[in-house]
GROMACS .gro file of C-alpha atoms in nm:
model
  187
    1MET     CA    1  12.063   4.593  11.637
    2ALA     CA    2  11.845   4.905  11.587
    3PHE     CA    3  11.665   4.835  11.942
    4THR     CA    4  11.964   4.857  12.184
    5GLU     CA    5  12.077   5.172  11.963
    6GLY     CA    6  11.675   5.298  12.096
    7ILE     CA    7  11.816   5.210  12.458
    8LYS     CA    8  12.124   5.406  12.434
    9GLN     CA    9  11.941   5.702  12.310
   10VAL     CA   10  11.655   5.697  12.560
   11LYS     CA   11  11.941   5.632  12.828
   12LYS     CA   12  12.098   5.982  12.684
   13GLY     CA   13  11.766   6.161  12.763
   14ILE     CA   14  11.703   6.080  13.076
   15GLN     CA   15  12.059   6.174  13.187
   16LEU     CA   16  11.962   6.532  12.983
   17ILE     CA   17  11.651   6.559  13.200
   18ILE     CA   18  11.812   6.508  13.485
   19GLU     CA   19  12.060   6.757  13.443
   20GLY     CA   20  11.834   6.991  13.307
   21ASN     CA   21  11.555   6.864  13.678
   22ASN     CA   22  11.915   6.987  13.887
   23ILE     CA   23  11.989   7.322  13.713
   24MET     CA   24  11.555   7.350  13.781
   25SER     CA   25  11.622   7.233  14.149
   26GLU     CA   26  11.943   7.480  14.178
   27ALA     CA   27  11.765   7.786  14.008
   28VAL     CA   28  11.522   7.724  14.298
   29VAL     CA   29  11.707   7.628  14.598
   30ASN     CA   30  11.951   7.966  14.494
   31HIS     CA   31  11.699   8.249  14.305
   32PHE     CA   32  11.349   8.181  14.420
   33LEU     CA   33  11.307   8.106  14.743
   34PHE     CA   34  11.127   8.291  14.931
   35THR     CA   35  11.184   8.571  14.702
   36TRP     CA   36  10.780   8.705  14.647
   37GLN     CA   37  10.717   8.527  14.410
   38TRP     CA   38  10.760   8.228  14.503
   39TRP     CA   39  10.542   8.292  14.807
   40PHE     CA   40  10.271   8.412  14.596
   41GLY     CA   41  10.273   8.069  14.426
   42ILE     CA   42  10.293   7.894  14.710
   43ALA     CA   43   9.973   8.111  14.806
   44LEU     CA   44   9.800   8.040  14.516
   45PHE     CA   45   9.861   7.662  14.552
   46ILE     CA   46   9.720   7.677  14.884
   47VAL     CA   47   9.469   8.012  14.921
   48PRO     CA   48   9.239   7.865  14.645
   49TRP     CA   49   9.126   7.573  14.873
   50ILE     CA   50   9.097   7.717  15.154
   51ILE     CA   51   8.823   7.923  14.993
   52TRP     CA   52   8.672   7.664  14.836
   53LEU     CA   53   8.668   7.470  15.128
   54LEU     CA   54   8.453   7.770  15.321
   55PHE     CA   55   8.225   7.814  15.029
   56ARG     CA   56   8.165   7.548  14.843
   57LYS     CA   57   7.809   7.365  14.746
   58LYS     CA   58   7.886   7.121  15.092
   59ASP     CA   59   7.591   6.899  14.954
   60SER     CA   60   7.776   6.850  14.639
   61THR     CA   61   8.125   6.814  14.753
   62GLY     CA   62   8.191   6.486  14.597
   63ARG     CA   63   8.024   6.572  14.261
   64LEU     CA   64   8.258   6.894  14.257
   65LEU     CA   65   8.571   6.680  14.394
   66LEU     CA   66   8.547   6.454  14.106
   67GLY     CA   67   8.513   6.749  13.841
   68GLY     CA   68   8.843   6.880  14.001
   69LEU     CA   69   9.089   6.543  14.010
   70ILE     CA   70   8.947   6.514  13.677
   71THR     CA   71   9.073   6.885  13.614
   72ILE     CA   72   9.424   6.811  13.764
   73ILE     CA   73   9.447   6.487  13.612
   74LEU     CA   74   9.374   6.609  13.222
   75SER     CA   75   9.582   6.973  13.271
   76LEU     CA   76   9.874   6.812  13.389
   77VAL     CA   77   9.854   6.532  13.068
   78ILE     CA   78   9.808   6.850  12.827
   79ASP     CA   79  10.094   7.070  13.020
   80LEU     CA   80  10.300   6.738  13.029
   81ILE     CA   81  10.297   6.698  12.642
   82ALA     CA   82  10.263   7.028  12.566
   83VAL     CA   83  10.639   7.158  12.779
   84SER     CA   84  10.758   6.802  12.649
   85LEU     CA   85  10.706   6.945  12.309
   86GLY     CA   86  10.849   7.307  12.392
   87LEU     CA   87  10.447   7.517  12.288
   88TRP     CA   88  10.461   7.701  12.621
   89SER     CA   89  10.695   7.680  12.935
   90TYR     CA   90  10.668   7.798  13.277
   91PRO     CA   91  11.003   7.962  13.407
   92MET     CA   92  10.928   8.028  13.790
   93LYS     CA   93  10.956   7.687  13.932
   94PHE     CA   94  10.852   7.570  14.323
   95SER     CA   95  10.999   7.320  14.417
   96PRO     CA   96  11.375   7.179  14.387
   97ILE     CA   97  11.168   6.836  14.366
   98ALA     CA   98  11.020   6.761  14.017
   99PRO     CA   99  10.971   7.156  13.915
  100LEU     CA  100  10.817   7.039  13.624
  101LEU     CA  101  10.518   6.940  13.818
  102LEU     CA  102  10.435   7.128  14.127
  103LEU     CA  103  10.259   7.422  14.002
  104PRO     CA  104   9.959   7.630  14.139
  105TYR     CA  105   9.794   7.617  13.848
  106HIS     CA  106   9.732   7.258  13.789
  107PHE     CA  107   9.648   7.150  14.117
  108SER     CA  108   9.468   7.463  14.256
  109LEU     CA  109   9.428   7.724  14.040
  110ALA     CA  110   9.204   7.520  13.774
  111PRO     CA  111   9.056   7.312  14.000
  112VAL     CA  112   8.918   7.513  14.204
  113ALA     CA  113   8.815   7.829  13.950
  114ILE     CA  114   8.651   7.544  13.790
  115MET     CA  115   8.495   7.368  14.067
  116PHE     CA  116   8.378   7.730  14.167
  117THR     CA  117   8.268   7.841  13.814
  118ILE     CA  118   8.066   7.442  13.751
  119GLN     CA  119   7.825   7.533  14.151
  120ILE     CA  120   7.835   7.903  14.057
  121LYS     CA  121   7.435   7.933  13.957
  122PRO     CA  122   7.365   7.527  13.831
  123LYS     CA  123   7.116   7.572  13.634
  124ALA     CA  124   7.271   7.914  13.426
  125ASN     CA  125   7.356   7.773  13.056
  126SER     CA  126   7.667   7.602  13.042
  127LEU     CA  127   7.783   7.677  12.727
  128LEU     CA  128   7.772   8.069  12.854
  129LYS     CA  129   7.974   7.968  13.199
  130GLY     CA  130   8.221   7.758  13.020
  131ALA     CA  131   8.299   8.072  12.737
  132ILE     CA  132   8.326   8.343  13.062
  133PHE     CA  133   8.552   8.098  13.276
  134SER     CA  134   8.778   8.034  12.961
  135ALA     CA  135   8.781   8.338  12.839
  136PHE     CA  136   8.870   8.513  13.197
  137SER     CA  137   9.103   8.215  13.233
  138ALA     CA  138   9.306   8.291  12.869
  139PHE     CA  139   9.272   8.608  12.807
  140VAL     CA  140   9.317   8.775  13.186
  141ALA     CA  141   9.443   8.545  13.383
  142MET     CA  142   9.712   8.398  13.141
  143LYS     CA  143   9.821   8.733  13.052
  144PHE     CA  144   9.881   8.787  13.455
  145PHE     CA  145  10.104   8.546  13.454
  146VAL     CA  146  10.342   8.595  13.140
  147MET     CA  147  10.387   8.988  13.315
  148ILE     CA  148  10.519   8.848  13.604
  149HIS     CA  149  10.653   8.574  13.482
  150PHE     CA  150  10.501   8.241  13.571
  151TYR     CA  151  10.452   8.155  13.224
  152ASN     CA  152  10.588   8.161  12.883
  153PRO     CA  153  10.342   8.071  12.579
  154LYS     CA  154  10.632   8.137  12.349
  155ASN     CA  155  10.473   8.142  11.999
  156TRP     CA  156  10.147   7.933  12.171
  157LEU     CA  157   9.808   8.174  12.127
  158SER     CA  158   9.570   8.299  12.375
  159ILE     CA  159   9.241   8.110  12.182
  160TYR     CA  160   9.426   7.778  12.150
  161ASP     CA  161   9.462   7.838  12.580
  162PHE     CA  162   9.051   7.924  12.541
  163CYS     CA  163   8.988   7.603  12.374
  164ILE     CA  164   9.181   7.434  12.636
  165TYR     CA  165   9.040   7.562  12.949
  166LEU     CA  166   8.634   7.499  12.747
  167PHE     CA  167   8.796   7.172  12.705
  168LEU     CA  168   8.867   7.109  13.072
  169PHE     CA  169   8.586   7.299  13.214
  170TYR     CA  170   8.298   7.060  12.985
  171VAL     CA  171   8.526   6.755  13.112
  172ALA     CA  172   8.498   6.859  13.418
  173TYR     CA  173   8.097   6.957  13.418
  174TRP     CA  174   8.020   6.618  13.229
  175PHE     CA  175   8.163   6.427  13.545
  176SER     CA  176   7.975   6.693  13.769
  177LYS     CA  177   7.693   6.568  13.645
  178ILE     CA  178   7.758   6.208  13.693
  179GLY     CA  179   7.517   6.009  13.853
  180GLY     CA  180   7.499   5.693  14.056
  181ASN     CA  181   7.687   5.865  14.407
  182ARG     CA  182   7.532   5.572  14.620
  183PRO     CA  183   7.713   5.533  14.928
  184ILE     CA  184   7.950   5.155  14.874
  185SER     CA  185   7.760   5.029  15.221
  186LYS     CA  186   7.397   5.080  15.069
  187SER     CA  187   7.462   4.824  14.816
   0.00000   0.00000   0.00000
């Protein structure tokens, strides 16, 4: 009996999620689309990658992209958990399709910023680089996003963001240092 009741509750929850997504999609189409905030978010999605393509260390592209990919995956997982628990939210939406997923933070800003931080002064102390990156991200960039209503931290403290960014940096840094990048054709 309990299993059947659980299935009914899940179906009800899924319906509520669908209704919530429909409300957010309407907000994008009727209120956000083509506003300066929307264009700014789209630019934040595209421009960092263009800059990265122009200024990356070309001989380290694969390693940096691996660090960027792991940043995307981890930041999405962390955000999906935190948003579902109501720890923070993103009031500004950019896409009417999957409004929770298409965010410039996950797919562009965080990975590109981390890849640049990794490649700048590669022999410098990684703890110092990670701390500087995390402090700027948590205490400057996130405050800016709060100010323009892209991010609502609710009761979430900036020091927690600092710890998350430091974690993201170090995991990406570790992945960018993995050896064994020998081409498959040479094996």
